[in-house]
Coordinates of C-alpha atoms and ligand atoms in Angstrom, one line a residue:
X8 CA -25.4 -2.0 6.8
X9 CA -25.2 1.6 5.9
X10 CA -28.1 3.5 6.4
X11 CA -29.4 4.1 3.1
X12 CA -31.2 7.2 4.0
X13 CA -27.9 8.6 5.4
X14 CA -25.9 11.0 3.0
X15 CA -22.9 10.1 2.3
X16 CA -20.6 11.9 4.2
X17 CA -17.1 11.6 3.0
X18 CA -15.3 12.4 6.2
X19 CA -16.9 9.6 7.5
X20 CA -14.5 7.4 6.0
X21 CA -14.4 4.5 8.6
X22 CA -11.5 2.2 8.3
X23 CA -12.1 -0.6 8.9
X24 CA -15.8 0.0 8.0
X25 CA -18.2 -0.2 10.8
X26 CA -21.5 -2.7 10.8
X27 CA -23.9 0.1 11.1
X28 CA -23.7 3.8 10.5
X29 CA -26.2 5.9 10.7
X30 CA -25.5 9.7 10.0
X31 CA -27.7 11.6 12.3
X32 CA -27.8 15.9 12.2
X33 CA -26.0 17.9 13.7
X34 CA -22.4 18.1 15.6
X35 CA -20.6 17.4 18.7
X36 CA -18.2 20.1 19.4
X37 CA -14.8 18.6 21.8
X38 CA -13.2 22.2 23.3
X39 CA -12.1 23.4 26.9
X40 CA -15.8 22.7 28.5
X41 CA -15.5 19.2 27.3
X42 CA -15.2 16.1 30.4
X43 CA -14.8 12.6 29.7
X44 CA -16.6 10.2 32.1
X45 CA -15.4 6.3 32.9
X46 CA -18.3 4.5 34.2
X47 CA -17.3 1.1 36.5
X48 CA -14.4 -0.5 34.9
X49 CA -13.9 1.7 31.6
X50 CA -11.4 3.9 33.4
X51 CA -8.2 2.5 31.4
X52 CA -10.4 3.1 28.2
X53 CA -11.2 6.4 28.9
X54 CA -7.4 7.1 30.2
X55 CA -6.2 6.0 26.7
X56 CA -8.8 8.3 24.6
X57 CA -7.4 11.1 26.5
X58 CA -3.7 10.1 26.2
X59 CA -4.0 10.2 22.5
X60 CA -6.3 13.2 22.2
X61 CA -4.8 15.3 24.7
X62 CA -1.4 15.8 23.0
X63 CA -2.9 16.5 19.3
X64 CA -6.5 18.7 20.5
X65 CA -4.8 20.7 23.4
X66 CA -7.7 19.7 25.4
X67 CA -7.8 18.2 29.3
X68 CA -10.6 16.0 28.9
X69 CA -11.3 15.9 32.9
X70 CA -12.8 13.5 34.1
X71 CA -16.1 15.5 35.3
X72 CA -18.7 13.1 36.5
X73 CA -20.7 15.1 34.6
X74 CA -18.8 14.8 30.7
X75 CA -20.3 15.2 28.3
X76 CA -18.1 11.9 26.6
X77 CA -18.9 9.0 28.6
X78 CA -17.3 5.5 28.2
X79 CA -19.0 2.7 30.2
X80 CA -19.0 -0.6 30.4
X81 CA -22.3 -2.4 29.9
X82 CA -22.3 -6.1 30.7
X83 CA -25.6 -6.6 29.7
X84 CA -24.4 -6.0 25.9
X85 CA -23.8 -8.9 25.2
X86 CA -24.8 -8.7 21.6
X87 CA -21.8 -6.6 20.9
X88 CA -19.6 -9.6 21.5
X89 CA -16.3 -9.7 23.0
X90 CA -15.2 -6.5 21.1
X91 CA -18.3 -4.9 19.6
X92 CA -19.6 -1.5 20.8
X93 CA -22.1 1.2 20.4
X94 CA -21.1 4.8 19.7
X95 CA -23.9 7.5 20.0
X96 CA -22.8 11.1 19.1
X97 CA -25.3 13.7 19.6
X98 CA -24.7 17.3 19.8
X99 CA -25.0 17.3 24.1
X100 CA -22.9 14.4 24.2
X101 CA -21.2 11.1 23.1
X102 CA -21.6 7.9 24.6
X103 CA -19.6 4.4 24.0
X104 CA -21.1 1.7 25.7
X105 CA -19.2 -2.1 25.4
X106 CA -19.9 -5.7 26.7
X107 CA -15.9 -5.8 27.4
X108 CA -13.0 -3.6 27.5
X109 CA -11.4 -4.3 24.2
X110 CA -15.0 -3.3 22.9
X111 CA -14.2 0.0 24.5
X112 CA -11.0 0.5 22.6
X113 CA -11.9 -0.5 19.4
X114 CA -14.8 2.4 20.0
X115 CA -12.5 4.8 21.0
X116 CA -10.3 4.5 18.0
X117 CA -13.9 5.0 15.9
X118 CA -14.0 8.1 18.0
X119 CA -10.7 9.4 17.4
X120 CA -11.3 8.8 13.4
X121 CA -14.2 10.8 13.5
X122 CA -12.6 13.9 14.8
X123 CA -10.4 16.3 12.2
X124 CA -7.6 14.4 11.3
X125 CA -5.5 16.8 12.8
X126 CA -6.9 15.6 16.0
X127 CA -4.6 12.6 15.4
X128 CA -1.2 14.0 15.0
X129 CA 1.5 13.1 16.8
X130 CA 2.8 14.2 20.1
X131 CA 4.6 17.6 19.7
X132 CA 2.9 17.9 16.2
X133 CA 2.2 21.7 15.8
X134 CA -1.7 21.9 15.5
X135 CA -3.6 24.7 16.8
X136 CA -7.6 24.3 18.1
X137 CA -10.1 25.3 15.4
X138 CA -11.8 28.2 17.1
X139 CA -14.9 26.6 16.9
X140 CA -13.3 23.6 19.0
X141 CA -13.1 20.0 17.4
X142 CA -16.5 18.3 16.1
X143 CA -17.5 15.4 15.5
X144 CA -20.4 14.8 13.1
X145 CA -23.5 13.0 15.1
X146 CA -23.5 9.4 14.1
X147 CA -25.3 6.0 15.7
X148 CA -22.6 3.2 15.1
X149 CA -22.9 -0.4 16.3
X150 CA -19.9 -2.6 15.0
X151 CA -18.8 -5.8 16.1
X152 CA -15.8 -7.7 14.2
X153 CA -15.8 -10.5 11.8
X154 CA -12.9 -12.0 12.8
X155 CA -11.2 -12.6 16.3
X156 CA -7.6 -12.2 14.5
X157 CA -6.7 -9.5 12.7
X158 CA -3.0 -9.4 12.7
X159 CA 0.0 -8.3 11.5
X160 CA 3.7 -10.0 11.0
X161 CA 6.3 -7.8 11.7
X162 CA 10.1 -9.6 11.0
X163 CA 12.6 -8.1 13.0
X164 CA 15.2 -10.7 12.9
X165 CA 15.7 -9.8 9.2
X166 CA 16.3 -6.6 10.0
X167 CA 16.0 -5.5 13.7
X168 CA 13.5 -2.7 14.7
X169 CA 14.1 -0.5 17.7
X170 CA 11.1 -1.0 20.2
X171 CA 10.3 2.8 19.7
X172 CA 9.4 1.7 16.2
X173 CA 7.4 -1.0 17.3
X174 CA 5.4 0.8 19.4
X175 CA 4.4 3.2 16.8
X176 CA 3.3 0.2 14.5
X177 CA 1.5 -1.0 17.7
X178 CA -0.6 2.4 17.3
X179 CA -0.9 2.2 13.7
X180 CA -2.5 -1.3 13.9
X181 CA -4.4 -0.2 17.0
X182 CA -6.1 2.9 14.6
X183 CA -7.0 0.3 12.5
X184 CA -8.9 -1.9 15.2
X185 CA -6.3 -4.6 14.3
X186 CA -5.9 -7.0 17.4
X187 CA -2.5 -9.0 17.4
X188 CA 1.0 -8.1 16.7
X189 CA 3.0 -11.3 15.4
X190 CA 6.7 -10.5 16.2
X191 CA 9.1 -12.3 13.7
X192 CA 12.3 -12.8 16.6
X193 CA 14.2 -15.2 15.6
X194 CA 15.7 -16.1 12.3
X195 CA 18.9 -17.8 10.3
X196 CA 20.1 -14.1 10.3
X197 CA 19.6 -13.1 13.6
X198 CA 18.2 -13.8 16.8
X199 CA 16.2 -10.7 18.5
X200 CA 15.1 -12.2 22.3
X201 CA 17.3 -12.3 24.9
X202 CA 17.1 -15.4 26.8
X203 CA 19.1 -15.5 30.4
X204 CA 20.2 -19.2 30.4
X205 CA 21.3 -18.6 26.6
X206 CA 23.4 -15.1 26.3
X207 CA 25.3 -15.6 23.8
X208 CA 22.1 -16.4 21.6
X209 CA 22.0 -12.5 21.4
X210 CA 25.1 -11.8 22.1
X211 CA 26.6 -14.1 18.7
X212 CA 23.2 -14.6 17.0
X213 CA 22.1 -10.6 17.6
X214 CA 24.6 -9.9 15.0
X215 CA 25.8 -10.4 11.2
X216 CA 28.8 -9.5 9.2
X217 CA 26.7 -8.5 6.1
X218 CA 23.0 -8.2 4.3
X219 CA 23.0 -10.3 0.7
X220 CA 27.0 -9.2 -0.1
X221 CA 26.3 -5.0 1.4
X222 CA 29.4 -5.9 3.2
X223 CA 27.3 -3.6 5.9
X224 CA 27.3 -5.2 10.1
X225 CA 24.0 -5.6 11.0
X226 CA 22.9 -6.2 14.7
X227 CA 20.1 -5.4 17.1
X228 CA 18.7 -7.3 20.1
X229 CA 15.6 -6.3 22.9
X230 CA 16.1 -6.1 26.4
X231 CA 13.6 -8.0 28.2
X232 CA 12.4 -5.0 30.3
X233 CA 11.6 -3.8 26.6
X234 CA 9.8 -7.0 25.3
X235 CA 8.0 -6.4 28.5
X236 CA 7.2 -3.3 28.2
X237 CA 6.2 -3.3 24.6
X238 CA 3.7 -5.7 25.7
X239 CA 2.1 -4.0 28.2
X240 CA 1.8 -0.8 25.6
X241 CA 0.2 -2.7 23.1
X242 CA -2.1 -4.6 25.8
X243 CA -3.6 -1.1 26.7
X244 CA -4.7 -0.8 23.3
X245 CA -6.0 -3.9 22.9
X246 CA -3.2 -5.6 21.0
X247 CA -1.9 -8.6 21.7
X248 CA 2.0 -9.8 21.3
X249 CA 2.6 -13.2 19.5
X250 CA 6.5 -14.5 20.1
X251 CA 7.7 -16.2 17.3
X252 CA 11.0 -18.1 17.7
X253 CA 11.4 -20.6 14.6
X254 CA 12.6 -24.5 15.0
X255 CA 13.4 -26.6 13.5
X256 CA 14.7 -24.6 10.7
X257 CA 15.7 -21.0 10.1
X258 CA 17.8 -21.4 13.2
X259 CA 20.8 -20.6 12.0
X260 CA 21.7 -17.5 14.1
X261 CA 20.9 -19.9 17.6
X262 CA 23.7 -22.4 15.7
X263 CA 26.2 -19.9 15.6
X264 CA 26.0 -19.0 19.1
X265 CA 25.8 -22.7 20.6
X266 CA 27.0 -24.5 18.0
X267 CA 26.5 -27.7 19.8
X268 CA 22.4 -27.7 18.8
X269 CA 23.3 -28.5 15.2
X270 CA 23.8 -31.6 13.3
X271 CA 27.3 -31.5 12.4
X272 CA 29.8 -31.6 15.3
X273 CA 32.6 -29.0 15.3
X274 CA 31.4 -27.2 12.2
X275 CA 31.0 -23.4 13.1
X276 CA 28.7 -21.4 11.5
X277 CA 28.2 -17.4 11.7
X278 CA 24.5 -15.9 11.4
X279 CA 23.9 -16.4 7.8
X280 CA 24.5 -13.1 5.3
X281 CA 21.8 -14.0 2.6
X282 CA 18.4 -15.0 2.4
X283 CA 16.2 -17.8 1.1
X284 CA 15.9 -21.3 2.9
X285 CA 19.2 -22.2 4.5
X286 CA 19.9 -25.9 5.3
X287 CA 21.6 -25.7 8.5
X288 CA 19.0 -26.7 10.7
X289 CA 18.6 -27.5 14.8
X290 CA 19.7 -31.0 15.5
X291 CA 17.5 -33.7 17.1
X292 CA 19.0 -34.6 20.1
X293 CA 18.1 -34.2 23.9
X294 CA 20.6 -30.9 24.3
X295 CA 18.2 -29.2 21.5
X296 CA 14.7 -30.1 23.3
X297 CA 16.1 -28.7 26.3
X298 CA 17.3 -25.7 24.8
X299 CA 13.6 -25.4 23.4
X300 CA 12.2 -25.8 26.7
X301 CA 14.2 -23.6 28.1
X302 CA 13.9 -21.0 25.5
X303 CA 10.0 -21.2 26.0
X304 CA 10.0 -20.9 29.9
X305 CA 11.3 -17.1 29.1
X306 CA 9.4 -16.4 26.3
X307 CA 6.0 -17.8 28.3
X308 CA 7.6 -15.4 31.3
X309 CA 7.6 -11.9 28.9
X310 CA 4.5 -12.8 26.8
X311 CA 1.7 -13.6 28.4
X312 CA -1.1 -14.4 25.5
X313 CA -2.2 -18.0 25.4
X314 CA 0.0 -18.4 21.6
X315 CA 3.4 -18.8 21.0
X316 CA 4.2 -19.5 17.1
X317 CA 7.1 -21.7 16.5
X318 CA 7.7 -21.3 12.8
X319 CA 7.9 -24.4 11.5
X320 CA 8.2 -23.9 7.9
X321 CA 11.1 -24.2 5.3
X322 CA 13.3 -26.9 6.9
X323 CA 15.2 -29.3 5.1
X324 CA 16.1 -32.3 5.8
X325 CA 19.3 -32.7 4.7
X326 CA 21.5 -32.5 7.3
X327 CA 18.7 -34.7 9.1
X328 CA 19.6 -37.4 6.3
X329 CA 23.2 -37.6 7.0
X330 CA 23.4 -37.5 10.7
X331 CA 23.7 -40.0 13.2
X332 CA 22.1 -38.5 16.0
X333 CA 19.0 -38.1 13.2
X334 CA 19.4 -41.6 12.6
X335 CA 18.8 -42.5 16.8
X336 CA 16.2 -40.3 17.1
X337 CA 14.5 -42.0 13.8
X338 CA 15.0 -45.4 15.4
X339 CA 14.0 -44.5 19.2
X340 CA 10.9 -42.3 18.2
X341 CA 9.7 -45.1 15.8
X342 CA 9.8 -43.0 13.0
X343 CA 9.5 -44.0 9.4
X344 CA 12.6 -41.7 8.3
X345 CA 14.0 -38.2 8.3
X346 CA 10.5 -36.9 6.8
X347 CA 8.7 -37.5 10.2
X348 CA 11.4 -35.7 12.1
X349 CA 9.7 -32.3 11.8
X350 CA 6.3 -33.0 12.6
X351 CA 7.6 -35.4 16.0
X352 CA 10.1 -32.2 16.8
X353 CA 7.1 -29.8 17.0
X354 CA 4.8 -32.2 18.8
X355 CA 7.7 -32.7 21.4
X356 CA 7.6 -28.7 21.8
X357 CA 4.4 -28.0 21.8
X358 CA 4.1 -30.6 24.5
X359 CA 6.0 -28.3 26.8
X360 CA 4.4 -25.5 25.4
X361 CA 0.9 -26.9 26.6
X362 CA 2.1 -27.7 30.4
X363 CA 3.3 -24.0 30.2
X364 CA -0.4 -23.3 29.6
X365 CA 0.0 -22.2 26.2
X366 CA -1.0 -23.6 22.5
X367 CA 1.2 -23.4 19.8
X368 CA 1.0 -21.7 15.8
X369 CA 2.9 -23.1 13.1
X370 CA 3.3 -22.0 9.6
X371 CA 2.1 -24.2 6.9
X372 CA 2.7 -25.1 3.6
X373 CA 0.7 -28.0 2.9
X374 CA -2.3 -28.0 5.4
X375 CA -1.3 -31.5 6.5
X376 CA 2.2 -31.3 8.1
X377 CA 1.5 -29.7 11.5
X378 CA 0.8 -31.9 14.9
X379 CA -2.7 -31.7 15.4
X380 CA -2.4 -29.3 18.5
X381 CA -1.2 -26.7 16.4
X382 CA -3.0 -23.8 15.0
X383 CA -2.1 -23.5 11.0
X384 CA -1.2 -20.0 9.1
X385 CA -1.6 -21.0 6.3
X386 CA 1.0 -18.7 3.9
X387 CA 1.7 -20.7 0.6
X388 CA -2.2 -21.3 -0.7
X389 CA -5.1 -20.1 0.4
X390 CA -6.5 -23.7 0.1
X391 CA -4.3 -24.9 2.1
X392 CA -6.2 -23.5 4.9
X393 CA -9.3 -25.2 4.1
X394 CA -7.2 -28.8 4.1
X395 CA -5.3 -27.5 7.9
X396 CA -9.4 -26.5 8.9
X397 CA -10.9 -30.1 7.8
X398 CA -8.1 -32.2 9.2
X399 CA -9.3 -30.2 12.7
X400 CA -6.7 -27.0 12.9
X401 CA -7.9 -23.8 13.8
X402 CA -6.2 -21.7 10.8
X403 CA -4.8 -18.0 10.2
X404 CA -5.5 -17.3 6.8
X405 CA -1.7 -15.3 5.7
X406 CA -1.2 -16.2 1.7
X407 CA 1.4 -15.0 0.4
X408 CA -0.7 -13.6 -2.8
X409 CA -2.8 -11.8 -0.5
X410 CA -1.1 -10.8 2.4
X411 CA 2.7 -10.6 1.8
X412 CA 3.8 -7.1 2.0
X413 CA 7.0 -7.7 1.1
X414 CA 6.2 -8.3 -2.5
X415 CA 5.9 -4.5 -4.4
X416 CA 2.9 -2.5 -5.1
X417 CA 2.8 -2.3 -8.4
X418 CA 4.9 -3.2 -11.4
X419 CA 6.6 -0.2 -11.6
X420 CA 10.3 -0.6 -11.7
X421 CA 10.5 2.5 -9.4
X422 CA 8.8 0.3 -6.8
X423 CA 11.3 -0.3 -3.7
X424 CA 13.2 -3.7 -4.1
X425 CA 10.9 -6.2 -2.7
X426 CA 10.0 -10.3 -3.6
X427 CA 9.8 -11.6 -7.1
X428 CA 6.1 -10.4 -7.9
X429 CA 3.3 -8.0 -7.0
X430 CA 0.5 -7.6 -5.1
X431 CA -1.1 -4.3 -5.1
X432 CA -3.9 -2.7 -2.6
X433 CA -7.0 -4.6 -4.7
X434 CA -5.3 -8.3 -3.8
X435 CA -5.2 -7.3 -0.3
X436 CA -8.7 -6.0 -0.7
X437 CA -9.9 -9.0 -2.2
X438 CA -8.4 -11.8 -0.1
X439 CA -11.6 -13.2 1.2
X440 CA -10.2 -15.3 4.7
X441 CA -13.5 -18.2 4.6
X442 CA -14.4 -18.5 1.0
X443 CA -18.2 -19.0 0.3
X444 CA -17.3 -22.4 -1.5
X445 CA -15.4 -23.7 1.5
X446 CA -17.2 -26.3 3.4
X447 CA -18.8 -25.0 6.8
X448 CA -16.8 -26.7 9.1
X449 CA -13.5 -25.2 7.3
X450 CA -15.0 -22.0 7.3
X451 CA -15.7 -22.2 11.6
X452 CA -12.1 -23.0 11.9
X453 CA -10.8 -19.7 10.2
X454 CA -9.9 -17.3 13.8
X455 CA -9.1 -14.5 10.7
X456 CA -6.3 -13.5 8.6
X457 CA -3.2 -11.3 8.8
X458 CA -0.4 -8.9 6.8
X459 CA 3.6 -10.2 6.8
X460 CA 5.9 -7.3 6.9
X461 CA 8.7 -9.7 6.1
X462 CA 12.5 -7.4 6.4
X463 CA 14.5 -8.8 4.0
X464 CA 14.6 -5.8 1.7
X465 CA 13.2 -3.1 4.3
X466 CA 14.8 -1.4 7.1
X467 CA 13.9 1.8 7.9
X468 CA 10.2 3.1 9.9
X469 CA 9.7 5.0 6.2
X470 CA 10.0 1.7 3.9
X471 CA 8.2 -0.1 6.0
X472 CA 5.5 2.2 6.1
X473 CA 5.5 2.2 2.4
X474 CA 5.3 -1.6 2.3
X475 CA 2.5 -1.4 5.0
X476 CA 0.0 1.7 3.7
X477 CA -2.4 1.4 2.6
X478 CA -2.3 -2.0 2.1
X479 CA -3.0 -3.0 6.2
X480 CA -5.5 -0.5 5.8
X481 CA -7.4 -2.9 3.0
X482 CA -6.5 -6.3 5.0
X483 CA -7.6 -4.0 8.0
X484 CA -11.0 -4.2 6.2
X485 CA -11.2 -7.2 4.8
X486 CA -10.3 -9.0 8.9
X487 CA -13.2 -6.4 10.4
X488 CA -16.1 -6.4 8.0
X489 CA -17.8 -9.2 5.8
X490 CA -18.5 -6.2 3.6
X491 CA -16.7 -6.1 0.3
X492 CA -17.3 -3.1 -1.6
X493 CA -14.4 -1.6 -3.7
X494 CA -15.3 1.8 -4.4
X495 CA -16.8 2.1 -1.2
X496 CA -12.9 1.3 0.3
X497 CA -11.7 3.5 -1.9
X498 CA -13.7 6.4 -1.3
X499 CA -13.3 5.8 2.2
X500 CA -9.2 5.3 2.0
X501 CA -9.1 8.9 0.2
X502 CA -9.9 10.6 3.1
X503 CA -8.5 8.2 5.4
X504 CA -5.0 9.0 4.2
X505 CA -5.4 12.4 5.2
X506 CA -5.4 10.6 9.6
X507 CA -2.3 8.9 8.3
X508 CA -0.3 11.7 6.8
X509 CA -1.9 13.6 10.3
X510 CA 0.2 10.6 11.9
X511 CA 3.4 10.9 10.1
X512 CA 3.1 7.6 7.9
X513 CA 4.6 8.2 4.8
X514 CA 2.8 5.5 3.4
X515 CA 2.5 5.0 -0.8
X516 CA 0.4 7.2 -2.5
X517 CA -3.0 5.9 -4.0
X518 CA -3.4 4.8 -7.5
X519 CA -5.9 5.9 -9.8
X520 CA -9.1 4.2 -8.6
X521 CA -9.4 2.6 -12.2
X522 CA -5.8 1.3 -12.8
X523 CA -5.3 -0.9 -16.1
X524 CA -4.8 -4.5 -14.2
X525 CA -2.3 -5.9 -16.6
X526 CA -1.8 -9.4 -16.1
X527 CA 2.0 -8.1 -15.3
X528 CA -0.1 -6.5 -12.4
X529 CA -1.7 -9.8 -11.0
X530 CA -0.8 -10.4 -7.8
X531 CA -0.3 -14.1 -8.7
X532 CA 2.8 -13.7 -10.6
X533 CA 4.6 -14.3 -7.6
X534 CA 6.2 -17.5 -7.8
X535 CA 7.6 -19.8 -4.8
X536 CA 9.9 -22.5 -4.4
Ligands
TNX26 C1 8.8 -17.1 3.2 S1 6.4 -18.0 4.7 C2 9.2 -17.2 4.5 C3 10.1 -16.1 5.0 C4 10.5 -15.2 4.0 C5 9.3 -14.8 3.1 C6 9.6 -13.8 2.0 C7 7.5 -18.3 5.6 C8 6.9 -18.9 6.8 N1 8.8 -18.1 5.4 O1 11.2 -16.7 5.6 O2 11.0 -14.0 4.6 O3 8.9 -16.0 2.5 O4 8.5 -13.5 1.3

């Protein structure tokens, strides 16, 4: 709750918005005096609060026993929960106290929005102490999360995105107390992971002649060292890295480079130039389950978190239908027909996934197609969450209506190109992840929901950031707090834009907090296949 009592203090502008606020008198003032203290086991914490303040604020922060900002770990705490944390400012001092260390860096990123927003800017940004030092308005916050996930999809196989870029994203979520970064790697147009006992996966699938008939090369592939190190940047801020690498389908790019995984021998194919659902899909033979395997071992080596997604969606059968190979497989597997073919290929990998010690995600369209040790993201209907969550799967709530950030803003034909469709920052807003009429037992299964920054129409750091702000800001909110309050977001994402132009995000600017909804407006105009 907010404290009623409290003014209403518009730089206060949490996002995501915290449990419990209380505005208390008075200021904290951060200048040259000012020490940061690391109790037992907060040091990392504390080394990341002055990593990103020191560059903006001009200020040492060292690490006096005696600072007057002290982070510390407090084990007892246990009602914060894994990532909850208490922030006290008073005008002697600030203290963070956390159960765990992600609790400590969600706190610190509370900290850093309290400050100016100038206090945010970028490395090398120009800003200049205010002669009074930096304050910080005296607050009492406690704040725990709603969800355990609170992601977002980035696509990079679409259209490839330099690690540098990735990193920044990794901040922006960070700011925003948002906890897992999905990375979209592989795709029928390109394949973004380099896997040792596969070069030419990269090396043939890393590149296409053309985007949708640009008649522009497009290519782009990691090194591991920088997979690596992009996820030990975003672990120190409390973000994990997902891998996705699709199978069956959208494996078009891997069938190019070793063309011998398909279902039709001797047919070459190039990484595919246009987008939609493309029906060249991996084969079901044994060379293709050890190419999975194989694939996986690397990926488990670079990513560490206990998930690995394997796409699963959009995969036709076709091919599947006319194959003889299919046809063995059908037969040996005991399989009633083509149909079953994708469900037995993803229990097969996620079999190996589980001795590697890891569980596997799958996207799903139905709620009811996914091997049971499979967590479900559910992206076409919302409800199709609640089916994945009743038949057993722990679910990721991503619909497309609500969480697609690929589809434009409004329905202004200025808009950048994007999907068929609109969703605009209110249907982000209003995408509730465990709807009150769901059953309890679905609503236990939901780990939380995330954004799709899907790359088929965006390429550049600035269109993405269009695509992504404010709207992660509202799905931000909506993954934090149980709180839904429009005007309140709104008020709160005015001045919050000011920390994100402070950061460089040229991000869309906000519509008029009363916009005509039209039903051309309604994000459910979007249509799928
Ligand atoms: C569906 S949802 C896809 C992607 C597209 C996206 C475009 C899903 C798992 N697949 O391949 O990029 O729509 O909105």
């Amino acid at each position: 709750m907010i404290d009623a009592a409290a003014r209403p203090v518009p730089d206060l502008a949490l996002v995501p918005r915290p449990d419990s606020l209380v505005v208390l008198p008075g200021r904290f003032t951060l200048d040259h005096r000012t020490g940061l203290r690391a109790g037992p086991g907060a040091e990392t914490a504390a080394a990341l609060l002055r990593e990103l303040l020191t560059p903006a604020t001009g200020l040492a922060l060292p690490a006096h026993s005696d600072g007057q900002v002290a982070l510390l770990l407090a084990p007892g705490e246990g009602d914060l929960g894994a990532e909850g944390y208490a922030l006290t400012v008073r005008p002697d001092a600030v203290l963070l106290r956390a159960a765990r260390p992600e609790g400590l860096l969600r706190g610190i990123q509370t900290l850093r929005q309290l400050l100016p927003p100038e206090a945010l800017a970028a490395e090398g940004a120009q800003t200049r102490m205010p002669a009074v030092g930096w304050p910080v308005p005296c607050v009492r916050i406690t704040d725990r999360p709603r969800f355990a996930w609170r992601g977002a999809m980035l696509d990079v196989a679409r259209h490839f995105q330099p690690v540098a870029h990735v990193r920044r994203f990794v901040d922006l979520l960070a700011l925003h107390k948002l906890n897992v970064l999905h990375l979209h790697l592989t795709d029928d147009q390109g394949w973004r992971m380099p896997v040792a006992a596969y070069p030419r996966l990269t090396e043939i699938g890393g590149r296409r002649a053309e985007s949708a008939g640009d008649g522009i090369p497009h290519e782009g592939a990691y090194t591991r060292a920088e997979l690596a190190g992009l996820v030990a940047y975003a672990a120190r801020r409390g973000v994990s890295v997902v891998p996705e690498i699709e199978m069956p389908g959208h494996a078009r790019a891997a069938l190019a480079a070793y063309p011998e995984l398909g279902n039709r021998p001797g047919v070459r194919l190039e990484p595919w130039t246009r987008w939609g659902v493309c029906e060249n899909v991996f084969g079901v033979h044994d060379a293709v389950l050890d190419f999975c395997r194989g694939v996986l071992d690397e990926v488990a080596d670079v990513f560490p978190g206990p998930y690995v997604h394997l796409g699963g969606d959009e995969c036709p059968d076709a091919e599947w239908e006319r194959s003889r190979a299919a046809r063995a497989r059908i037969a040996t597997a005991g399989l009633a027909g083509p149909g079953a073919l994708h469900g037995w290929f993803l229990a097969t990998v996620a079999a190996h996934l589980a001795g590697l010690g890891r569980r596997p995600l799958g996207w799903t369209r139905t709620g009811a197609e996914l091997p049971a040790p499979f967590t479900a993201m559910a992206w076409l209907d919302a409800e199709h969450g609640r089916t994945a969550a009743l038949r057993g799967h722990d679910v990721i709530m991503a619909p497309y209506r609500s969480t697609y950030l690929d589809y434009p803003q409004s329905a202004d034909p200025r808009e950048p190109r994007g999907q068929d469709g609109v969703l605009d920052l209110r249907g982000v807003y209003d995408n509730e992840p465990a709807p009150a009429h769901w059953e309890p037992e679905a609503a236990r299964h939901v780990l939380g929901t995330q954004a799709q920054l899907w790359t088929e129409y965006a390429r550049t750091p600035a269109e993405l950031d269009y695509l992504a702000f404010p709207r992660l800001c509202a799905l931000a909110d909506t993954a934090w707090s149980a709180h839904r309050d429009w005007p309140d977001f709104r008020r709160r994402l005015g001045h919050h834009q000011t920390r994100l132009a402070a950061l460089g995000v040229r991000g869309r600017p906000l519509p008029s907090p009363h916009p005509e909804r039209t039903a051309a407006c309604e994000p459910t105009t979007a249509v799928r296949p």
